[in-house]
Amino acid sequence: MPQSRLFEPLKIGGMEVKNRIGMAPLTRFRATEDRVPTLLMKEYYGQRAAVPGTLIISEGTFISATCGGFSHAPGLWREDQVAAWKIITDEVHRKGCFIFCQIFAMGRAADVDVARKEGNEIVAPSAIPMEEGAVIPRAMTTDEVKQTIQEHVDASKNAIRAGFDGVEIHGANGYLLDQFIQDVSNNRDDEYGGNVENRSRLLDEILKAVAHAIGPERIGLRLSPWSTFQGMRMQDPIPQFTDVIAKARQADIAYLHLVESRTSGSQDCSGSDTLDFAYDLWDRPFLVAGGYESNEARQLVDEKHPDKDIVVVFGRHFISNPDLIFRIQKGLALNAYDRGTFYVFESPVGYSDYPFSKEYLVSETCS
């Protein structure tokens, strides 16, 4: 069998990854209650930097004290958070890998109890609940929207100080920026709502501001045009996301990270809508996520889109296989993941205790 393009290098922004399998941003709830990364997280990310030249995207990281809504998720607005992340990024770089920080705000997706405990209101583009019976968020003022732009800039600068190779702007999965993009969650009548161009405006302004602050080659963007997760999915997403992608291309960012319709959040689903419209719009590196298995990943890069520069992003299999890329390349069996341990606060169980393959350990001994 000829060598797959999965194991060929690719230049993304200022990096050259050595393979086309990346680690997805994965919420794991192992930071402290005060949103500080831990040494346990250093071990976890260091393990998944097992194969040099791998691109890792961090779990979603909050841009400010007021934008959160998960317990034990990390932030990046305080000096202690920057210092703690630096320990992790140093370990990933010591292993010869790259790491971007996914930054985001939750908007109406925030957990009500967590928000109340932290003294925060639940805000969103418009006073539209995520689903029937959910809390009705307060519509953000224009000044608050502008502040969100600055918070993304500040978090991006902090990410670079913390040693990250760049940031991934999270515009997917029903969180705040996705809420601005789509008409199911945005019925504003100011410059940030009312039509396609206005709904794209906040994300476009964030991309431009962050690019000015840290350089466009250090920016990625994640989008999920077809996802129904957290009350999303406008009737016809293509015109809206065509506009978003066109603006991202004008911003000259490093990569576009797209989520297939067959996943919704962390769950598989039966979506059959394709990303073909996006493939036609973007001529730079893609990251593509969608519950891929190894053979499907090979087919995507070798057969379906041999003319595109695609990194296939794995999530759940990377949780249970720290040496995932080695296993795929060698055709080895994968460890099964345990969904029941995905979100255990600050616990090593189901986090840093998955074994490396014997073959990988032997290869490391011999190298």
CSV table of C-alpha atoms in Angstrom, one decimal:
chain,number,residue,atom,x,y,z
A,1,MET,CA,0.0,0.0,0.0
A,2,PRO,CA,1.4,3.4,-0.9
A,3,GLN,CA,2.3,5.8,1.9
A,4,SER,CA,-0.7,7.9,2.9
A,5,ARG,CA,-0.6,11.7,2.8
A,6,LEU,CA,-1.6,11.5,6.5
A,7,PHE,CA,2.1,11.1,7.3
A,8,GLU,CA,3.4,13.8,5.0
A,9,PRO,CA,4.5,17.2,6.4
A,10,LEU,CA,2.4,20.3,6.0
A,11,LYS,CA,3.1,24.0,6.5
A,12,ILE,CA,0.4,25.7,8.6
A,13,GLY,CA,1.1,29.4,9.3
A,14,GLY,CA,4.6,29.5,10.8
A,15,MET,CA,4.7,25.8,11.7
A,16,GLU,CA,5.5,22.7,9.7
A,17,VAL,CA,3.6,19.7,11.1
A,18,LYS,CA,5.1,16.3,10.4
A,19,ASN,CA,1.8,14.5,9.9
A,20,ARG,CA,-1.8,15.3,9.1
A,21,ILE,CA,-3.5,14.0,12.2
A,22,GLY,CA,-4.2,16.6,14.9
A,23,MET,CA,-5.6,16.5,18.4
A,24,ALA,CA,-9.0,18.1,18.8
A,25,PRO,CA,-9.9,20.7,21.4
A,26,LEU,CA,-11.4,18.5,24.2
A,27,THR,CA,-13.2,19.8,27.3
A,28,ARG,CA,-11.9,17.7,30.2
A,29,PHE,CA,-12.6,19.7,33.4
A,30,ARG,CA,-9.2,19.0,35.0
A,31,ALA,CA,-8.3,22.6,35.8
A,32,THR,CA,-8.8,23.9,39.3
A,33,GLU,CA,-12.0,25.4,40.5
A,34,ASP,CA,-10.4,28.8,40.1
A,35,ARG,CA,-9.6,28.0,36.4
A,36,VAL,CA,-5.9,27.4,36.7
A,37,PRO,CA,-4.2,24.6,34.6
A,38,THR,CA,-2.6,21.9,36.7
A,39,LEU,CA,0.4,19.6,36.6
A,40,LEU,CA,-2.0,16.8,35.7
A,41,MET,CA,-2.8,18.7,32.6
A,42,LYS,CA,0.9,19.0,31.8
A,43,GLU,CA,1.2,15.2,32.0
A,44,TYR,CA,-1.9,14.7,29.8
A,45,TYR,CA,-0.8,17.1,27.0
A,46,GLY,CA,2.8,15.9,27.2
A,47,GLN,CA,1.6,12.3,26.7
A,48,ARG,CA,-0.3,13.3,23.6
A,49,ALA,CA,2.7,15.0,22.2
A,50,ALA,CA,4.2,11.5,21.8
A,51,VAL,CA,4.9,11.8,18.1
A,52,PRO,CA,7.1,14.8,17.2
A,53,GLY,CA,5.6,17.3,14.8
A,54,THR,CA,1.9,16.8,16.0
A,55,LEU,CA,-0.5,19.8,16.2
A,56,ILE,CA,-2.5,19.9,19.4
A,57,ILE,CA,-5.4,22.2,20.0
A,58,SER,CA,-6.1,22.9,23.7
A,59,GLU,CA,-9.4,22.5,25.4
A,60,GLY,CA,-11.6,25.6,25.2
A,61,THR,CA,-10.2,28.3,27.4
A,62,PHE,CA,-12.1,31.2,28.7
A,63,ILE,CA,-11.1,34.7,27.7
A,64,SER,CA,-12.4,36.5,30.8
A,65,ALA,CA,-13.8,36.0,34.3
A,66,THR,CA,-17.3,36.8,33.1
A,67,CYS,CA,-17.6,34.6,30.0
A,68,GLY,CA,-17.5,31.2,31.5
A,69,GLY,CA,-20.0,28.6,32.6
A,70,PHE,CA,-18.2,25.3,33.0
A,71,SER,CA,-16.7,24.2,36.3
A,72,HIS,CA,-13.0,23.3,36.3
A,73,ALA,CA,-12.4,24.7,32.8
A,74,PRO,CA,-9.2,26.8,32.4
A,75,GLY,CA,-8.9,30.5,31.7
A,76,LEU,CA,-6.3,32.8,30.2
A,77,TRP,CA,-6.9,36.3,31.7
A,78,ARG,CA,-4.7,36.2,34.9
A,79,GLU,CA,-1.0,35.9,35.4
A,80,ASP,CA,-1.3,32.6,37.4
A,81,GLN,CA,-3.1,31.1,34.5
A,82,VAL,CA,-0.5,32.3,32.0
A,83,ALA,CA,2.3,30.8,34.2
A,84,ALA,CA,0.5,27.5,34.6
A,85,TRP,CA,-0.2,27.2,30.8
A,86,LYS,CA,3.5,28.0,30.2
A,87,ILE,CA,4.5,24.8,32.0
A,88,ILE,CA,2.2,22.8,29.7
A,89,THR,CA,3.3,24.4,26.4
A,90,ASP,CA,7.0,24.0,27.4
A,91,GLU,CA,6.4,20.3,27.8
A,92,VAL,CA,4.6,20.0,24.5
A,93,HIS,CA,7.5,21.9,22.8
A,94,ARG,CA,10.1,19.8,24.6
A,95,LYS,CA,8.5,16.8,22.8
A,96,GLY,CA,8.8,18.5,19.5
A,97,CYS,CA,5.1,19.3,19.0
A,98,PHE,CA,2.9,22.4,18.4
A,99,ILE,CA,0.0,23.6,20.5
A,100,PHE,CA,-2.7,26.2,19.8
A,101,CYS,CA,-5.0,27.5,22.5
A,102,GLN,CA,-8.7,27.4,21.7
A,103,ILE,CA,-10.2,30.6,23.2
A,104,PHE,CA,-13.9,31.3,23.7
A,105,ALA,CA,-16.9,32.6,25.6
A,106,MET,CA,-20.0,30.7,26.3
A,107,GLY,CA,-22.9,33.1,25.9
A,108,ARG,CA,-26.3,31.5,26.5
A,109,ALA,CA,-24.7,28.0,26.7
A,110,ALA,CA,-23.3,28.8,30.2
A,111,ASP,CA,-24.4,26.6,33.1
A,112,VAL,CA,-26.9,28.6,35.2
A,113,ASP,CA,-25.6,27.3,38.5
A,114,VAL,CA,-22.0,28.0,37.7
A,115,ALA,CA,-22.8,31.5,36.4
A,116,ARG,CA,-24.7,32.3,39.5
A,117,LYS,CA,-22.0,31.0,41.8
A,118,GLU,CA,-19.4,33.2,40.0
A,119,GLY,CA,-21.7,36.2,40.1
A,120,ASN,CA,-22.2,36.4,36.3
A,121,GLU,CA,-25.2,37.1,34.1
A,122,ILE,CA,-26.0,34.8,31.2
A,123,VAL,CA,-25.7,37.0,28.1
A,124,ALA,CA,-26.1,36.4,24.4
A,125,PRO,CA,-26.6,38.2,21.2
A,126,SER,CA,-30.4,38.3,21.8
A,127,ALA,CA,-32.8,37.2,24.5
A,128,ILE,CA,-33.4,33.8,22.9
A,129,PRO,CA,-33.0,30.7,25.1
A,130,MET,CA,-30.9,27.8,24.0
A,131,GLU,CA,-34.0,25.5,24.1
A,132,GLU,CA,-37.5,25.5,25.5
A,133,GLY,CA,-37.4,25.9,29.3
A,134,ALA,CA,-33.8,27.1,29.3
A,135,VAL,CA,-32.8,30.4,30.9
A,136,ILE,CA,-33.6,33.4,28.8
A,137,PRO,CA,-30.2,35.3,28.4
A,138,ARG,CA,-29.9,39.1,28.5
A,139,ALA,CA,-29.1,40.6,25.1
A,140,MET,CA,-25.6,42.1,25.1
A,141,THR,CA,-25.2,45.8,24.7
A,142,THR,CA,-23.1,47.2,21.9
A,143,ASP,CA,-20.4,48.2,24.4
A,144,GLU,CA,-20.4,44.6,25.7
A,145,VAL,CA,-19.9,43.3,22.2
A,146,LYS,CA,-17.0,45.7,21.7
A,147,GLN,CA,-15.6,44.5,25.1
A,148,THR,CA,-15.7,40.9,23.8
A,149,ILE,CA,-13.4,41.9,20.9
A,150,GLN,CA,-10.9,43.3,23.4
A,151,GLU,CA,-11.1,40.2,25.6
A,152,HIS,CA,-10.3,38.0,22.6
A,153,VAL,CA,-7.3,40.2,21.9
A,154,ASP,CA,-6.1,40.1,25.5
A,155,ALA,CA,-6.5,36.4,25.7
A,156,SER,CA,-4.6,35.9,22.5
A,157,LYS,CA,-1.7,38.0,23.7
A,158,ASN,CA,-1.7,36.0,27.0
A,159,ALA,CA,-1.7,32.8,24.9
A,160,ILE,CA,1.5,33.9,23.2
A,161,ARG,CA,3.1,34.9,26.5
A,162,ALA,CA,2.1,31.4,27.8
A,163,GLY,CA,4.1,29.8,25.0
A,164,PHE,CA,1.3,28.7,22.7
A,165,ASP,CA,2.1,28.7,18.9
A,166,GLY,CA,-1.2,30.4,18.2
A,167,VAL,CA,-4.9,30.6,19.1
A,168,GLU,CA,-8.0,29.0,17.6
A,169,ILE,CA,-11.0,31.3,17.7
A,170,HIS,CA,-14.0,29.2,18.7
A,171,GLY,CA,-16.9,30.1,16.4
A,172,ALA,CA,-18.6,26.7,16.6
A,173,ASN,CA,-20.8,24.4,18.6
A,174,GLY,CA,-23.3,27.0,19.8
A,175,TYR,CA,-21.0,29.1,21.9
A,176,LEU,CA,-21.0,32.9,21.9
A,177,LEU,CA,-19.5,33.6,18.5
A,178,ASP,CA,-21.6,30.9,16.8
A,179,GLN,CA,-24.6,32.5,18.5
A,180,PHE,CA,-23.8,35.8,16.8
A,181,ILE,CA,-23.3,34.1,13.4
A,182,GLN,CA,-26.7,32.3,13.2
A,183,ASP,CA,-30.2,33.7,13.0
A,184,VAL,CA,-31.6,31.1,15.4
A,185,SER,CA,-29.8,32.9,18.2
A,186,ASN,CA,-29.3,36.4,16.8
A,187,ASN,CA,-32.2,38.8,16.0
A,188,ARG,CA,-30.4,42.0,16.8
A,189,ASP,CA,-31.3,45.2,14.9
A,190,ASP,CA,-27.9,46.9,15.3
A,191,GLU,CA,-24.7,46.5,13.3
A,192,TYR,CA,-24.3,43.0,14.7
A,193,GLY,CA,-27.5,41.4,13.5
A,194,GLY,CA,-30.3,41.5,10.9
A,195,ASN,CA,-28.6,40.2,7.9
A,196,VAL,CA,-25.7,38.0,6.8
A,197,GLU,CA,-23.0,40.6,6.8
A,198,ASN,CA,-24.0,42.0,10.2
A,199,ARG,CA,-24.1,38.5,11.8
A,200,SER,CA,-20.6,37.9,10.5
A,201,ARG,CA,-19.3,41.3,11.8
A,202,LEU,CA,-18.3,40.3,15.4
A,203,LEU,CA,-16.2,37.4,14.3
A,204,ASP,CA,-14.7,39.4,11.5
A,205,GLU,CA,-13.7,42.2,13.8
A,206,ILE,CA,-12.2,39.7,16.3
A,207,LEU,CA,-10.1,38.0,13.5
A,208,LYS,CA,-8.8,41.4,12.4
A,209,ALA,CA,-8.1,42.6,15.9
A,210,VAL,CA,-6.3,39.4,17.0
A,211,ALA,CA,-4.4,39.3,13.7
A,212,HIS,CA,-3.2,42.8,14.4
A,213,ALA,CA,-2.2,41.8,17.9
A,214,ILE,CA,-0.3,38.5,17.3
A,215,GLY,CA,-0.1,38.0,13.5
A,216,PRO,CA,-2.6,36.2,11.2
A,217,GLU,CA,-0.2,33.2,10.9
A,218,ARG,CA,-0.9,32.4,14.5
A,219,ILE,CA,-4.7,32.2,14.1
A,220,GLY,CA,-7.1,29.4,13.4
A,221,LEU,CA,-10.9,29.5,13.2
A,222,ARG,CA,-13.3,26.7,14.1
A,223,LEU,CA,-16.8,26.5,12.6
A,224,SER,CA,-19.6,24.0,12.7
A,225,PRO,CA,-22.1,25.0,9.9
A,226,TRP,CA,-24.4,22.0,10.2
A,227,SER,CA,-24.3,21.3,14.0
A,228,THR,CA,-27.6,21.2,15.9
A,229,PHE,CA,-25.8,21.2,19.2
A,230,GLN,CA,-27.0,23.6,21.9
A,231,GLY,CA,-30.0,24.8,19.9
A,232,MET,CA,-28.1,25.8,16.7
A,233,ARG,CA,-28.6,25.2,12.9
A,234,MET,CA,-30.1,27.9,10.8
A,235,GLN,CA,-32.3,26.7,8.0
A,236,ASP,CA,-29.8,27.4,5.3
A,237,PRO,CA,-26.3,27.9,6.8
A,238,ILE,CA,-24.4,28.1,3.4
A,239,PRO,CA,-24.9,31.8,2.6
A,240,GLN,CA,-24.0,32.8,6.2
A,241,PHE,CA,-20.9,30.6,6.5
A,242,THR,CA,-19.8,31.5,3.0
A,243,ASP,CA,-19.6,35.1,4.1
A,244,VAL,CA,-17.8,34.1,7.3
A,245,ILE,CA,-15.2,32.0,5.5
A,246,ALA,CA,-14.7,34.7,2.9
A,247,LYS,CA,-13.9,37.2,5.6
A,248,ALA,CA,-11.6,34.7,7.3
A,249,ARG,CA,-9.7,34.3,4.0
A,250,GLN,CA,-9.4,38.1,3.7
A,251,ALA,CA,-7.9,38.1,7.3
A,252,ASP,CA,-5.2,35.7,6.0
A,253,ILE,CA,-5.4,33.4,9.0
A,254,ALA,CA,-3.4,30.1,9.1
A,255,TYR,CA,-6.2,27.5,9.0
A,256,LEU,CA,-9.9,26.8,9.0
A,257,HIS,CA,-11.2,24.1,11.3
A,258,LEU,CA,-14.5,22.6,10.2
A,259,VAL,CA,-16.8,20.2,12.0
A,260,GLU,CA,-18.7,17.6,9.9
A,261,SER,CA,-22.5,17.3,10.2
A,262,ARG,CA,-22.1,13.8,11.5
A,263,THR,CA,-21.1,15.0,14.9
A,264,SER,CA,-23.0,17.3,17.3
A,265,GLY,CA,-20.9,18.4,20.2
A,266,SER,CA,-19.3,15.3,21.6
A,267,GLN,CA,-22.0,13.0,20.2
A,268,ASP,CA,-22.2,11.2,16.8
A,269,CYS,CA,-25.3,11.9,14.7
A,270,SER,CA,-26.7,11.0,11.4
A,271,GLY,CA,-26.1,14.2,9.5
A,272,SER,CA,-25.4,13.9,5.8
A,273,ASP,CA,-24.7,17.5,4.8
A,274,THR,CA,-21.3,18.0,3.3
A,275,LEU,CA,-18.6,20.6,3.7
A,276,ASP,CA,-18.1,20.8,-0.1
A,277,PHE,CA,-19.2,24.5,-0.2
A,278,ALA,CA,-16.3,25.3,2.2
A,279,TYR,CA,-13.8,23.3,0.3
A,280,ASP,CA,-14.6,25.4,-2.7
A,281,LEU,CA,-14.0,28.6,-0.8
A,282,TRP,CA,-10.7,27.9,1.1
A,283,ASP,CA,-7.3,27.4,-0.5
A,284,ARG,CA,-5.2,27.1,2.7
A,285,PRO,CA,-4.9,24.3,5.3
A,286,PHE,CA,-8.1,22.8,6.7
A,287,LEU,CA,-8.5,21.0,10.0
A,288,VAL,CA,-11.5,18.6,9.7
A,289,ALA,CA,-13.3,16.9,12.6
A,290,GLY,CA,-16.1,14.5,12.5
A,291,GLY,CA,-15.7,11.3,14.4
A,292,TYR,CA,-13.2,9.9,11.9
A,293,GLU,CA,-11.7,6.4,12.1
A,294,SER,CA,-8.2,5.8,10.7
A,295,ASN,CA,-9.3,4.3,7.4
A,296,GLU,CA,-11.8,7.2,6.9
A,297,ALA,CA,-9.0,9.7,7.6
A,298,ARG,CA,-6.9,8.1,4.9
A,299,GLN,CA,-9.7,8.2,2.4
A,300,LEU,CA,-10.4,11.9,3.2
A,301,VAL,CA,-6.9,13.1,2.5
A,302,ASP,CA,-5.8,10.5,-0.2
A,303,GLU,CA,-9.0,9.9,-2.2
A,304,LYS,CA,-11.8,12.4,-1.5
A,305,HIS,CA,-9.7,15.6,-1.4
A,306,PRO,CA,-6.2,14.8,-2.7
A,307,ASP,CA,-5.9,18.4,-3.9
A,308,LYS,CA,-6.5,19.9,-0.4
A,309,ASP,CA,-4.2,20.3,2.5
A,310,ILE,CA,-6.2,18.6,5.3
A,311,VAL,CA,-5.3,17.7,8.8
A,312,VAL,CA,-7.8,15.2,10.2
A,313,VAL,CA,-8.6,16.0,13.8
A,314,PHE,CA,-9.2,13.2,16.3
A,315,GLY,CA,-10.9,13.7,19.6
A,316,ARG,CA,-12.1,10.7,21.5
A,317,HIS,CA,-9.5,8.3,20.2
A,318,PHE,CA,-6.8,10.8,21.2
A,319,ILE,CA,-8.2,10.7,24.8
A,320,SER,CA,-7.7,6.9,25.0
A,321,ASN,CA,-4.5,6.6,22.9
A,322,PRO,CA,-1.7,9.0,23.8
A,323,ASP,CA,0.3,7.5,21.0
A,324,LEU,CA,-2.6,7.6,18.5
A,325,ILE,CA,-0.6,8.7,15.5
A,326,PHE,CA,2.0,5.9,16.0
A,327,ARG,CA,-0.8,3.4,16.3
A,328,ILE,CA,-2.5,4.5,13.1
A,329,GLN,CA,0.7,4.6,11.1
A,330,LYS,CA,1.7,1.1,12.3
A,331,GLY,CA,-1.9,-0.4,12.0
A,332,LEU,CA,-2.1,-1.2,15.7
A,333,ALA,CA,-5.3,-1.7,17.6
A,334,LEU,CA,-6.7,1.3,19.5
A,335,ASN,CA,-7.5,1.5,23.2
A,336,ALA,CA,-11.3,1.9,23.8
A,337,TYR,CA,-12.3,5.1,25.4
A,338,ASP,CA,-14.6,5.4,28.5
A,339,ARG,CA,-17.1,8.2,28.0
A,340,GLY,CA,-18.0,7.9,31.7
A,341,THR,CA,-14.6,9.3,32.7
A,342,PHE,CA,-14.4,12.2,30.2
A,343,TYR,CA,-15.5,14.9,32.6
A,344,VAL,CA,-14.3,13.9,36.1
A,345,PHE,CA,-13.1,17.0,37.9
A,346,GLU,CA,-9.3,17.1,38.4
A,347,SER,CA,-9.0,13.3,38.3
A,348,PRO,CA,-6.3,11.3,36.5
A,349,VAL,CA,-8.8,8.5,35.9
A,350,GLY,CA,-9.7,8.3,32.2
A,351,TYR,CA,-7.3,11.2,31.6
A,352,SER,CA,-3.6,10.4,32.1
A,353,ASP,CA,-3.9,6.7,32.8
A,354,TYR,CA,-4.5,5.3,29.3
A,355,PRO,CA,-1.5,3.1,28.2
A,356,PHE,CA,0.9,3.6,25.4
A,357,SER,CA,1.2,0.6,23.0
A,358,LYS,CA,4.1,-1.8,23.8
A,359,GLU,CA,5.4,-1.2,20.3
A,360,TYR,CA,5.6,2.6,20.9
A,361,LEU,CA,7.4,2.0,24.2
A,362,VAL,CA,9.9,-0.3,22.5
A,363,SER,CA,10.5,2.3,19.8
A,364,GLU,CA,11.2,4.9,22.4
A,365,THR,CA,13.7,2.6,24.2
A,366,CYS,CA,15.5,2.0,20.9
A,367,SER,CA,15.6,5.6,19.8
